[in-house]
Amino acid sequence: MSEFGTLNHRRTLGFTGSKGFRHLFCLESGVYLAYYGLTEPPFDITPNPRFLFYSAKHREAFNHVLYGIRERKGFVQLTGEVGAGKTTLCRAILDQLDGHYATALILNPVMSAGELMKAVGIEFGLPVNGLDRLDTLGVINQFLLQQVERGKDSVLIIDEAQDLTDELLEQVRLLSNLETDDRKLLQIVLLGQPELRDRLNNPRLRQLRQRITVRYHLPPLSRGEVNQYIQHRLEIAGAKGAPYFTQPALWRVYRYSQGIPRLLNAVCDKALLAGFVGQREEIDYRMVSRAVQELEGQLAA
């Protein structure tokens, strides 16, 4: 048995018998990488397009958004539950866009109208510090016109768009007004939770809603896709057959996560920690259940 399997070492890690998972999760994900022969954490919750799993619906969403951008549809709307993979998908789309596109990504739109306009300018690399909102809009408009003259397109992506106030949504609509006689100067992608659809159904936002020509709602993964998702991420991280999840463990992962990738990542990461401490290549139902309890704060102190 390796040194990690000795009783003393397991006690050091907080693994002591039936209640051995009690303090397990104070450990960081990286501790199990060498044991499983992984090159990087497979279930990091940070959006990373390299790890994107293209379920049928994720592929459809990817194609819808990319179509809206490339065909200059003006407004594109992508919604999904918290943790469904919208931001990761968006980053994959940004990676797909070549030097033909200038891109601006707003991750947190909780700001004033002036701050939003300035954030857009800064994301495009424009010298807008110290300018008021109208002057900033003028600088952005000039930049977008220059892009067209160079034969290039510009894309603005706003994440968490359900948090935009009505005032900010009106500012976004004004940005969409920037155009020449034959084309929109700016393609705008709104990413948000399902509440975004409800917001845009407000009669006050009718003008903005009518401009959205491409819409897609990203659903959770199915039971079968959850299994494929886990295997996909393990393989990207360098897994060579181990670790592996038993069928009951996979069922427990699905039952907890309901197919939401962010929850999948969280519970699988904790389960791999349990496997490392127990020196197990096989991740079983009990390990996943303990991971779920830890995530929900149900384990005794």
PDB file of C-alpha atoms in Angstrom:
ATOM      1  CA  MET A   1       0.000   0.000   0.000  1.00  0.00           C
ATOM      2  CA  SER A   2       1.261   3.497  -0.842  1.00  0.00           C
ATOM      3  CA  GLU A   3       1.919   6.028   1.867  1.00  0.00           C
ATOM      4  CA  PHE A   4      -1.420   7.645   1.077  1.00  0.00           C
ATOM      5  CA  GLY A   5      -3.155   4.470   2.135  1.00  0.00           C
ATOM      6  CA  THR A   6      -1.630   4.191   5.590  1.00  0.00           C
ATOM      7  CA  LEU A   7      -3.892   4.719   8.553  1.00  0.00           C
ATOM      8  CA  ASN A   8      -1.797   7.572   9.922  1.00  0.00           C
ATOM      9  CA  HIS A   9      -1.816   9.406   6.623  1.00  0.00           C
ATOM     10  CA  ARG A  10      -5.539   8.899   6.245  1.00  0.00           C
ATOM     11  CA  ARG A  11      -6.031  10.354   9.707  1.00  0.00           C
ATOM     12  CA  THR A  12      -3.924  13.326   8.706  1.00  0.00           C
ATOM     13  CA  LEU A  13      -6.313  13.907   5.825  1.00  0.00           C
ATOM     14  CA  GLY A  14      -9.294  13.519   8.115  1.00  0.00           C
ATOM     15  CA  PHE A  15     -10.385  10.087   6.877  1.00  0.00           C
ATOM     16  CA  THR A  16     -11.186   7.921   9.882  1.00  0.00           C
ATOM     17  CA  GLY A  17     -13.624   5.106   9.297  1.00  0.00           C
ATOM     18  CA  SER A  18     -17.337   5.481   8.610  1.00  0.00           C
ATOM     19  CA  LYS A  19     -17.250   9.182   9.394  1.00  0.00           C
ATOM     20  CA  GLY A  20     -14.012   9.644   7.557  1.00  0.00           C
ATOM     21  CA  PHE A  21     -15.399  12.092   5.023  1.00  0.00           C
ATOM     22  CA  ARG A  22     -16.197  14.540   7.791  1.00  0.00           C
ATOM     23  CA  HIS A  23     -13.238  16.840   7.174  1.00  0.00           C
ATOM     24  CA  LEU A  24     -12.375  15.607   3.720  1.00  0.00           C
ATOM     25  CA  PHE A  25     -13.579  18.584   1.834  1.00  0.00           C
ATOM     26  CA  CYS A  26     -11.203  21.113   3.348  1.00  0.00           C
ATOM     27  CA  LEU A  27      -8.751  19.632   0.824  1.00  0.00           C
ATOM     28  CA  GLU A  28      -8.248  21.292  -2.540  1.00  0.00           C
ATOM     29  CA  SER A  29      -9.019  19.610  -5.849  1.00  0.00           C
ATOM     30  CA  GLY A  30      -5.389  19.514  -6.930  1.00  0.00           C
ATOM     31  CA  VAL A  31      -4.379  16.930  -4.320  1.00  0.00           C
ATOM     32  CA  TYR A  32      -5.861  14.041  -6.313  1.00  0.00           C
ATOM     33  CA  LEU A  33      -4.314  14.887  -9.700  1.00  0.00           C
ATOM     34  CA  ALA A  34      -1.083  12.910  -9.309  1.00  0.00           C
ATOM     35  CA  TYR A  35      -2.862   9.903  -7.788  1.00  0.00           C
ATOM     36  CA  TYR A  36      -5.207   9.592 -10.766  1.00  0.00           C
ATOM     37  CA  GLY A  37      -2.590  10.605 -13.335  1.00  0.00           C
ATOM     38  CA  LEU A  38      -4.498  13.733 -14.349  1.00  0.00           C
ATOM     39  CA  THR A  39      -2.851  16.762 -15.892  1.00  0.00           C
ATOM     40  CA  GLU A  40      -5.421  19.271 -14.635  1.00  0.00           C
ATOM     41  CA  PRO A  41      -8.608  19.333 -12.543  1.00  0.00           C
ATOM     42  CA  PRO A  42     -11.383  17.740 -14.623  1.00  0.00           C
ATOM     43  CA  PHE A  43     -14.251  19.376 -12.774  1.00  0.00           C
ATOM     44  CA  ASP A  44     -13.114  22.948 -12.229  1.00  0.00           C
ATOM     45  CA  ILE A  45     -16.150  25.244 -12.221  1.00  0.00           C
ATOM     46  CA  THR A  46     -14.265  28.010 -14.063  1.00  0.00           C
ATOM     47  CA  PRO A  47     -15.665  28.300 -17.617  1.00  0.00           C
ATOM     48  CA  ASN A  48     -13.124  26.674 -19.933  1.00  0.00           C
ATOM     49  CA  PRO A  49     -14.095  26.087 -23.570  1.00  0.00           C
ATOM     50  CA  ARG A  50     -11.556  23.257 -23.880  1.00  0.00           C
ATOM     51  CA  PHE A  51     -13.748  21.206 -21.553  1.00  0.00           C
ATOM     52  CA  LEU A  52     -17.020  22.070 -23.273  1.00  0.00           C
ATOM     53  CA  PHE A  53     -19.142  18.967 -23.813  1.00  0.00           C
ATOM     54  CA  TYR A  54     -21.242  19.298 -26.936  1.00  0.00           C
ATOM     55  CA  SER A  55     -24.510  17.621 -26.144  1.00  0.00           C
ATOM     56  CA  ALA A  56     -27.035  17.775 -28.983  1.00  0.00           C
ATOM     57  CA  LYS A  57     -28.613  20.845 -27.382  1.00  0.00           C
ATOM     58  CA  HIS A  58     -25.273  22.527 -26.686  1.00  0.00           C
ATOM     59  CA  ARG A  59     -24.359  22.031 -30.337  1.00  0.00           C
ATOM     60  CA  GLU A  60     -27.693  23.536 -31.390  1.00  0.00           C
ATOM     61  CA  ALA A  61     -27.166  26.504 -29.073  1.00  0.00           C
ATOM     62  CA  PHE A  62     -23.626  26.994 -30.384  1.00  0.00           C
ATOM     63  CA  ASN A  63     -24.842  26.967 -33.982  1.00  0.00           C
ATOM     64  CA  HIS A  64     -27.760  29.325 -33.268  1.00  0.00           C
ATOM     65  CA  VAL A  65     -25.556  31.953 -31.627  1.00  0.00           C
ATOM     66  CA  LEU A  66     -22.789  31.646 -34.209  1.00  0.00           C
ATOM     67  CA  TYR A  67     -25.360  31.929 -37.000  1.00  0.00           C
ATOM     68  CA  GLY A  68     -26.828  35.074 -35.445  1.00  0.00           C
ATOM     69  CA  ILE A  69     -23.391  36.668 -35.236  1.00  0.00           C
ATOM     70  CA  ARG A  70     -22.118  35.690 -38.672  1.00  0.00           C
ATOM     71  CA  GLU A  71     -25.357  36.566 -40.448  1.00  0.00           C
ATOM     72  CA  ARG A  72     -25.479  39.937 -38.636  1.00  0.00           C
ATOM     73  CA  LYS A  73     -28.907  39.379 -37.147  1.00  0.00           C
ATOM     74  CA  GLY A  74     -28.390  42.224 -34.675  1.00  0.00           C
ATOM     75  CA  PHE A  75     -29.707  40.641 -31.477  1.00  0.00           C
ATOM     76  CA  VAL A  76     -29.239  37.076 -30.214  1.00  0.00           C
ATOM     77  CA  GLN A  77     -30.728  35.718 -26.965  1.00  0.00           C
ATOM     78  CA  LEU A  78     -29.442  32.602 -25.180  1.00  0.00           C
ATOM     79  CA  THR A  79     -31.079  31.538 -21.928  1.00  0.00           C
ATOM     80  CA  GLY A  80     -30.590  28.636 -19.530  1.00  0.00           C
ATOM     81  CA  GLU A  81     -30.683  27.763 -15.851  1.00  0.00           C
ATOM     82  CA  VAL A  82     -27.869  28.833 -13.529  1.00  0.00           C
ATOM     83  CA  GLY A  83     -24.845  26.667 -14.295  1.00  0.00           C
ATOM     84  CA  ALA A  84     -26.262  25.263 -17.552  1.00  0.00           C
ATOM     85  CA  GLY A  85     -23.075  26.127 -19.444  1.00  0.00           C
ATOM     86  CA  LYS A  86     -24.022  29.394 -21.177  1.00  0.00           C
ATOM     87  CA  THR A  87     -20.797  31.219 -20.310  1.00  0.00           C
ATOM     88  CA  THR A  88     -18.585  28.274 -21.282  1.00  0.00           C
ATOM     89  CA  LEU A  89     -20.475  27.981 -24.557  1.00  0.00           C
ATOM     90  CA  CYS A  90     -20.039  31.686 -25.139  1.00  0.00           C
ATOM     91  CA  ARG A  91     -16.284  31.470 -24.575  1.00  0.00           C
ATOM     92  CA  ALA A  92     -16.135  28.626 -27.088  1.00  0.00           C
ATOM     93  CA  ILE A  93     -17.914  30.854 -29.593  1.00  0.00           C
ATOM     94  CA  LEU A  94     -15.433  33.661 -28.925  1.00  0.00           C
ATOM     95  CA  ASP A  95     -12.616  31.200 -29.607  1.00  0.00           C
ATOM     96  CA  GLN A  96     -14.320  30.315 -32.885  1.00  0.00           C
ATOM     97  CA  LEU A  97     -14.425  33.933 -34.058  1.00  0.00           C
ATOM     98  CA  ASP A  98     -11.257  34.920 -35.881  1.00  0.00           C
ATOM     99  CA  GLY A  99      -9.514  38.254 -36.397  1.00  0.00           C
ATOM    100  CA  HIS A 100     -12.451  39.360 -38.532  1.00  0.00           C
ATOM    101  CA  TYR A 101     -14.305  40.199 -35.304  1.00  0.00           C
ATOM    102  CA  ALA A 102     -13.745  42.698 -32.509  1.00  0.00           C
ATOM    103  CA  THR A 103     -15.384  41.392 -29.340  1.00  0.00           C
ATOM    104  CA  ALA A 104     -16.461  42.866 -26.022  1.00  0.00           C
ATOM    105  CA  LEU A 105     -17.614  40.682 -23.115  1.00  0.00           C
ATOM    106  CA  ILE A 106     -19.494  42.133 -20.132  1.00  0.00           C
ATOM    107  CA  LEU A 107     -19.660  39.543 -17.343  1.00  0.00           C
ATOM    108  CA  ASN A 108     -21.411  41.567 -14.641  1.00  0.00           C
ATOM    109  CA  PRO A 109     -23.894  44.153 -15.936  1.00  0.00           C
ATOM    110  CA  VAL A 110     -24.930  45.457 -12.511  1.00  0.00           C
ATOM    111  CA  MET A 111     -23.913  49.078 -13.108  1.00  0.00           C
ATOM    112  CA  SER A 112     -25.254  52.441 -14.174  1.00  0.00           C
ATOM    113  CA  ALA A 113     -25.998  53.347 -17.779  1.00  0.00           C
ATOM    114  CA  GLY A 114     -22.843  55.452 -17.973  1.00  0.00           C
ATOM    115  CA  GLU A 115     -20.744  52.665 -16.487  1.00  0.00           C
ATOM    116  CA  LEU A 116     -22.129  50.159 -18.971  1.00  0.00           C
ATOM    117  CA  MET A 117     -21.274  52.377 -21.913  1.00  0.00           C
ATOM    118  CA  LYS A 118     -17.772  52.923 -20.550  1.00  0.00           C
ATOM    119  CA  ALA A 119     -17.318  49.188 -19.902  1.00  0.00           C
ATOM    120  CA  VAL A 120     -18.232  48.450 -23.525  1.00  0.00           C
ATOM    121  CA  GLY A 121     -15.696  51.005 -24.728  1.00  0.00           C
ATOM    122  CA  ILE A 122     -12.960  49.635 -22.484  1.00  0.00           C
ATOM    123  CA  GLU A 123     -13.677  46.063 -23.622  1.00  0.00           C
ATOM    124  CA  PHE A 124     -13.176  47.210 -27.197  1.00  0.00           C
ATOM    125  CA  GLY A 125      -9.877  48.784 -26.123  1.00  0.00           C
ATOM    126  CA  LEU A 126     -11.030  52.370 -26.596  1.00  0.00           C
ATOM    127  CA  PRO A 127      -9.764  55.454 -24.667  1.00  0.00           C
ATOM    128  CA  VAL A 128     -13.038  56.354 -22.942  1.00  0.00           C
ATOM    129  CA  ASN A 129     -11.880  57.095 -19.390  1.00  0.00           C
ATOM    130  CA  GLY A 130     -12.960  60.573 -18.353  1.00  0.00           C
ATOM    131  CA  LEU A 131     -15.644  60.842 -21.041  1.00  0.00           C
ATOM    132  CA  ASP A 132     -19.339  61.249 -20.321  1.00  0.00           C
ATOM    133  CA  ARG A 133     -21.914  58.825 -21.669  1.00  0.00           C
ATOM    134  CA  LEU A 134     -22.678  60.671 -24.916  1.00  0.00           C
ATOM    135  CA  ASP A 135     -19.011  61.198 -25.753  1.00  0.00           C
ATOM    136  CA  THR A 136     -18.326  57.540 -24.979  1.00  0.00           C
ATOM    137  CA  LEU A 137     -21.137  56.517 -27.324  1.00  0.00           C
ATOM    138  CA  GLY A 138     -19.588  58.721 -29.996  1.00  0.00           C
ATOM    139  CA  VAL A 139     -16.190  57.054 -29.603  1.00  0.00           C
ATOM    140  CA  ILE A 140     -17.805  53.603 -29.796  1.00  0.00           C
ATOM    141  CA  ASN A 141     -19.768  54.591 -32.907  1.00  0.00           C
ATOM    142  CA  GLN A 142     -16.621  55.868 -34.620  1.00  0.00           C
ATOM    143  CA  PHE A 143     -14.794  52.648 -33.755  1.00  0.00           C
ATOM    144  CA  LEU A 144     -17.606  50.513 -35.154  1.00  0.00           C
ATOM    145  CA  LEU A 145     -17.619  52.513 -38.391  1.00  0.00           C
ATOM    146  CA  GLN A 146     -13.865  52.017 -38.712  1.00  0.00           C
ATOM    147  CA  GLN A 147     -14.372  48.292 -38.239  1.00  0.00           C
ATOM    148  CA  VAL A 148     -16.818  48.243 -41.151  1.00  0.00           C
ATOM    149  CA  GLU A 149     -14.377  50.182 -43.324  1.00  0.00           C
ATOM    150  CA  ARG A 150     -11.790  47.501 -42.579  1.00  0.00           C
ATOM    151  CA  GLY A 151     -14.247  44.777 -43.533  1.00  0.00           C
ATOM    152  CA  LYS A 152     -14.631  43.606 -39.934  1.00  0.00           C
ATOM    153  CA  ASP A 153     -17.559  42.994 -37.572  1.00  0.00           C
ATOM    154  CA  SER A 154     -18.053  43.836 -33.903  1.00  0.00           C
ATOM    155  CA  VAL A 155     -19.756  41.707 -31.257  1.00  0.00           C
ATOM    156  CA  LEU A 156     -20.939  42.645 -27.762  1.00  0.00           C
ATOM    157  CA  ILE A 157     -21.791  39.797 -25.383  1.00  0.00           C
ATOM    158  CA  ILE A 158     -23.547  40.561 -22.102  1.00  0.00           C
ATOM    159  CA  ASP A 159     -23.647  37.755 -19.535  1.00  0.00           C
ATOM    160  CA  GLU A 160     -26.188  37.622 -16.685  1.00  0.00           C
ATOM    161  CA  ALA A 161     -28.410  39.851 -18.811  1.00  0.00           C
ATOM    162  CA  GLN A 162     -31.420  39.125 -16.595  1.00  0.00           C
ATOM    163  CA  ASP A 163     -29.816  41.556 -14.113  1.00  0.00           C
ATOM    164  CA  LEU A 164     -29.979  44.468 -16.555  1.00  0.00           C
ATOM    165  CA  THR A 165     -32.367  47.169 -15.374  1.00  0.00           C
ATOM    166  CA  ASP A 166     -34.924  48.585 -17.781  1.00  0.00           C
ATOM    167  CA  GLU A 167     -32.678  51.643 -18.127  1.00  0.00           C
ATOM    168  CA  LEU A 168     -29.705  49.470 -19.063  1.00  0.00           C
ATOM    169  CA  LEU A 169     -31.767  47.429 -21.505  1.00  0.00           C
ATOM    170  CA  GLU A 170     -32.743  50.703 -23.150  1.00  0.00           C
ATOM    171  CA  GLN A 171     -29.043  51.602 -23.417  1.00  0.00           C
ATOM    172  CA  VAL A 172     -28.408  48.254 -25.070  1.00  0.00           C
ATOM    173  CA  ARG A 173     -31.220  48.988 -27.516  1.00  0.00           C
ATOM    174  CA  LEU A 174     -29.640  52.360 -28.310  1.00  0.00           C
ATOM    175  CA  LEU A 175     -26.354  50.603 -29.046  1.00  0.00           C
ATOM    176  CA  SER A 176     -28.224  48.404 -31.494  1.00  0.00           C
ATOM    177  CA  ASN A 177     -29.376  51.562 -33.295  1.00  0.00           C
ATOM    178  CA  LEU A 178     -25.829  52.186 -34.488  1.00  0.00           C
ATOM    179  CA  GLU A 179     -25.975  51.289 -38.156  1.00  0.00           C
ATOM    180  CA  THR A 180     -25.205  52.277 -41.714  1.00  0.00           C
ATOM    181  CA  ASP A 181     -27.712  52.289 -44.559  1.00  0.00           C
ATOM    182  CA  ASP A 182     -27.296  48.575 -45.135  1.00  0.00           C
ATOM    183  CA  ARG A 183     -26.101  46.915 -41.919  1.00  0.00           C
ATOM    184  CA  LYS A 184     -25.985  46.932 -38.156  1.00  0.00           C
ATOM    185  CA  LEU A 185     -22.641  48.038 -36.754  1.00  0.00           C
ATOM    186  CA  LEU A 186     -22.863  45.893 -33.628  1.00  0.00           C
ATOM    187  CA  GLN A 187     -24.048  42.323 -33.068  1.00  0.00           C
ATOM    188  CA  ILE A 188     -25.355  41.902 -29.513  1.00  0.00           C
ATOM    189  CA  VAL A 189     -25.665  38.587 -27.656  1.00  0.00           C
ATOM    190  CA  LEU A 190     -27.656  38.491 -24.408  1.00  0.00           C
ATOM    191  CA  LEU A 191     -26.933  35.545 -22.107  1.00  0.00           C
ATOM    192  CA  GLY A 192     -29.222  35.059 -19.151  1.00  0.00           C
ATOM    193  CA  GLN A 193     -31.299  32.921 -16.867  1.00  0.00           C
ATOM    194  CA  PRO A 194     -34.926  32.111 -17.793  1.00  0.00           C
ATOM    195  CA  GLU A 195     -35.982  35.329 -16.042  1.00  0.00           C
ATOM    196  CA  LEU A 196     -34.520  37.206 -19.013  1.00  0.00           C
ATOM    197  CA  ARG A 197     -37.334  35.895 -21.205  1.00  0.00           C
ATOM    198  CA  ASP A 198     -39.882  37.124 -18.669  1.00  0.00           C
ATOM    199  CA  ARG A 199     -38.191  40.527 -18.511  1.00  0.00           C
ATOM    200  CA  LEU A 200     -38.280  40.930 -22.263  1.00  0.00           C
ATOM    201  CA  ASN A 201     -41.979  40.046 -22.354  1.00  0.00           C
ATOM    202  CA  ASN A 202     -42.669  43.273 -20.464  1.00  0.00           C
ATOM    203  CA  PRO A 203     -44.672  45.598 -22.754  1.00  0.00           C
ATOM    204  CA  ARG A 204     -42.240  48.420 -21.922  1.00  0.00           C
ATOM    205  CA  LEU A 205     -39.473  46.455 -23.654  1.00  0.00           C
ATOM    206  CA  ARG A 206     -41.487  45.616 -26.756  1.00  0.00           C
ATOM    207  CA  GLN A 207     -39.145  47.509 -29.092  1.00  0.00           C
ATOM    208  CA  LEU A 208     -36.120  45.600 -27.823  1.00  0.00           C
ATOM    209  CA  ARG A 209     -37.918  42.237 -27.887  1.00  0.00           C
ATOM    210  CA  GLN A 210     -38.922  42.743 -31.512  1.00  0.00           C
ATOM    211  CA  ARG A 211     -35.280  43.183 -32.495  1.00  0.00           C
ATOM    212  CA  ILE A 212     -34.227  39.784 -31.149  1.00  0.00           C
ATOM    213  CA  THR A 213     -34.244  37.543 -34.203  1.00  0.00           C
ATOM    214  CA  VAL A 214     -32.360  34.508 -32.843  1.00  0.00           C
ATOM    215  CA  ARG A 215     -33.451  32.855 -29.591  1.00  0.00           C
ATOM    216  CA  TYR A 216     -32.410  29.609 -27.924  1.00  0.00           C
ATOM    217  CA  HIS A 217     -33.005  28.077 -24.501  1.00  0.00           C
ATOM    218  CA  LEU A 218     -30.301  25.680 -23.292  1.00  0.00           C
ATOM    219  CA  PRO A 219     -31.843  22.780 -21.318  1.00  0.00           C
ATOM    220  CA  PRO A 220     -30.075  20.581 -18.723  1.00  0.00           C
ATOM    221  CA  LEU A 221     -28.245  17.433 -19.797  1.00  0.00           C
ATOM    222  CA  SER A 222     -30.153  14.162 -19.990  1.00  0.00           C
ATOM    223  CA  ARG A 223     -29.243  11.154 -17.844  1.00  0.00           C
ATOM    224  CA  GLY A 224     -27.233   9.596 -20.668  1.00  0.00           C
ATOM    225  CA  GLU A 225     -25.510  12.886 -21.441  1.00  0.00           C
ATOM    226  CA  VAL A 226     -24.441  13.231 -17.809  1.00  0.00           C
ATOM    227  CA  ASN A 227     -22.507   9.965 -18.107  1.00  0.00           C
ATOM    228  CA  GLN A 228     -20.898  11.159 -21.344  1.00  0.00           C
ATOM    229  CA  TYR A 229     -20.141  14.567 -19.829  1.00  0.00           C
ATOM    230  CA  ILE A 230     -18.226  13.049 -16.916  1.00  0.00           C
ATOM    231  CA  GLN A 231     -16.232  10.745 -19.181  1.00  0.00           C
ATOM    232  CA  HIS A 232     -15.495  13.605 -21.580  1.00  0.00           C
ATOM    233  CA  ARG A 233     -14.074  15.861 -18.891  1.00  0.00           C
ATOM    234  CA  LEU A 234     -11.995  13.078 -17.356  1.00  0.00           C
ATOM    235  CA  GLU A 235     -10.479  12.301 -20.753  1.00  0.00           C
ATOM    236  CA  ILE A 236      -9.674  15.972 -21.444  1.00  0.00           C
ATOM    237  CA  ALA A 237      -7.924  16.082 -18.054  1.00  0.00           C
ATOM    238  CA  GLY A 238      -5.761  13.097 -19.012  1.00  0.00           C
ATOM    239  CA  ALA A 239      -7.580  10.151 -17.409  1.00  0.00           C
ATOM    240  CA  LYS A 240      -6.490   6.727 -18.684  1.00  0.00           C
ATOM    241  CA  GLY A 241      -9.248   4.443 -17.437  1.00  0.00           C
ATOM    242  CA  ALA A 242      -9.231   5.716 -13.863  1.00  0.00           C
ATOM    243  CA  PRO A 243     -10.925   7.151 -11.971  1.00  0.00           C
ATOM    244  CA  TYR A 244     -14.261   5.756 -13.074  1.00  0.00           C
ATOM    245  CA  PHE A 245     -17.769   6.125 -11.685  1.00  0.00           C
ATOM    246  CA  THR A 246     -19.966   3.084 -11.072  1.00  0.00           C
ATOM    247  CA  GLN A 247     -23.456   3.081 -12.569  1.00  0.00           C
ATOM    248  CA  PRO A 248     -25.123   3.696  -9.171  1.00  0.00           C
ATOM    249  CA  ALA A 249     -22.689   6.587  -8.614  1.00  0.00           C
ATOM    250  CA  LEU A 250     -23.573   8.079 -11.989  1.00  0.00           C
ATOM    251  CA  TRP A 251     -27.258   7.788 -11.143  1.00  0.00           C
ATOM    252  CA  ARG A 252     -26.660   9.596  -7.840  1.00  0.00           C
ATOM    253  CA  VAL A 253     -24.721  12.346  -9.633  1.00  0.00           C
ATOM    254  CA  TYR A 254     -27.591  12.842 -12.049  1.00  0.00           C
ATOM    255  CA  ARG A 255     -30.225  12.832  -9.323  1.00  0.00           C
ATOM    256  CA  TYR A 256     -28.370  15.560  -7.435  1.00  0.00           C
ATOM    257  CA  SER A 257     -27.366  17.719 -10.400  1.00  0.00           C
ATOM    258  CA  GLN A 258     -30.483  17.256 -12.559  1.00  0.00           C
ATOM    259  CA  GLY A 259     -28.171  17.653 -15.530  1.00  0.00           C
ATOM    260  CA  ILE A 260     -26.816  21.101 -14.605  1.00  0.00           C
ATOM    261  CA  PRO A 261     -23.086  21.144 -15.493  1.00  0.00           C
ATOM    262  CA  ARG A 262     -22.027  23.417 -12.627  1.00  0.00           C
ATOM    263  CA  LEU A 263     -23.572  21.061 -10.059  1.00  0.00           C
ATOM    264  CA  LEU A 264     -22.105  18.084 -11.912  1.00  0.00           C
ATOM    265  CA  ASN A 265     -18.649  19.594 -11.595  1.00  0.00           C
ATOM    266  CA  ALA A 266     -19.064  20.360  -7.908  1.00  0.00           C
ATOM    267  CA  VAL A 267     -20.228  16.891  -6.870  1.00  0.00           C
ATOM    268  CA  CYS A 268     -17.779  15.005  -9.101  1.00  0.00           C
ATOM    269  CA  ASP A 269     -14.864  17.041  -7.777  1.00  0.00           C
ATOM    270  CA  LYS A 270     -15.808  16.184  -4.183  1.00  0.00           C
ATOM    271  CA  ALA A 271     -16.298  12.529  -5.105  1.00  0.00           C
ATOM    272  CA  LEU A 272     -12.788  12.357  -6.588  1.00  0.00           C
ATOM    273  CA  LEU A 273     -11.409  13.797  -3.365  1.00  0.00           C
ATOM    274  CA  ALA A 274     -13.168  10.980  -1.534  1.00  0.00           C
ATOM    275  CA  GLY A 275     -11.696   8.444  -3.931  1.00  0.00           C
ATOM    276  CA  PHE A 276      -8.209   9.848  -3.421  1.00  0.00           C
ATOM    277  CA  VAL A 277      -8.420   9.736   0.360  1.00  0.00           C
ATOM    278  CA  GLY A 278      -9.793   6.197   0.254  1.00  0.00           C
ATOM    279  CA  GLN A 279      -7.218   5.202  -2.373  1.00  0.00           C
ATOM    280  CA  ARG A 280      -9.974   4.036  -4.714  1.00  0.00           C
ATOM    281  CA  GLU A 281      -9.975   4.180  -8.490  1.00  0.00           C
ATOM    282  CA  GLU A 282     -13.665   3.279  -8.416  1.00  0.00           C
ATOM    283  CA  ILE A 283     -15.996   6.116  -7.397  1.00  0.00           C
ATOM    284  CA  ASP A 284     -19.071   4.498  -5.886  1.00  0.00           C
ATOM    285  CA  TYR A 285     -22.541   5.539  -4.770  1.00  0.00           C
ATOM    286  CA  ARG A 286     -21.463   6.093  -1.162  1.00  0.00           C
ATOM    287  CA  MET A 287     -18.697   8.516  -2.135  1.00  0.00           C
ATOM    288  CA  VAL A 288     -21.063  10.562  -4.276  1.00  0.00           C
ATOM    289  CA  SER A 289     -23.713  10.601  -1.540  1.00  0.00           C
ATOM    290  CA  ARG A 290     -21.145  11.889   0.946  1.00  0.00           C
ATOM    291  CA  ALA A 291     -20.089  14.524  -1.563  1.00  0.00           C
ATOM    292  CA  VAL A 292     -23.714  15.609  -1.926  1.00  0.00           C
ATOM    293  CA  GLN A 293     -24.118  15.823   1.839  1.00  0.00           C
ATOM    294  CA  GLU A 294     -21.016  17.976   2.082  1.00  0.00           C
ATOM    295  CA  LEU A 295     -22.181  20.299  -0.674  1.00  0.00           C
ATOM    296  CA  GLU A 296     -25.547  20.692   1.020  1.00  0.00           C
ATOM    297  CA  GLY A 297     -23.952  21.244   4.423  1.00  0.00           C
ATOM    298  CA  GLN A 298     -25.498  18.116   5.933  1.00  0.00           C
ATOM    299  CA  LEU A 299     -22.363  16.481   7.349  1.00  0.00           C
ATOM    300  CA  ALA A 300     -21.805  16.835  11.070  1.00  0.00           C
ATOM    301  CA  ALA A 301     -18.913  19.011  12.150  1.00  0.00           C
TER     302      ALA A 301
END
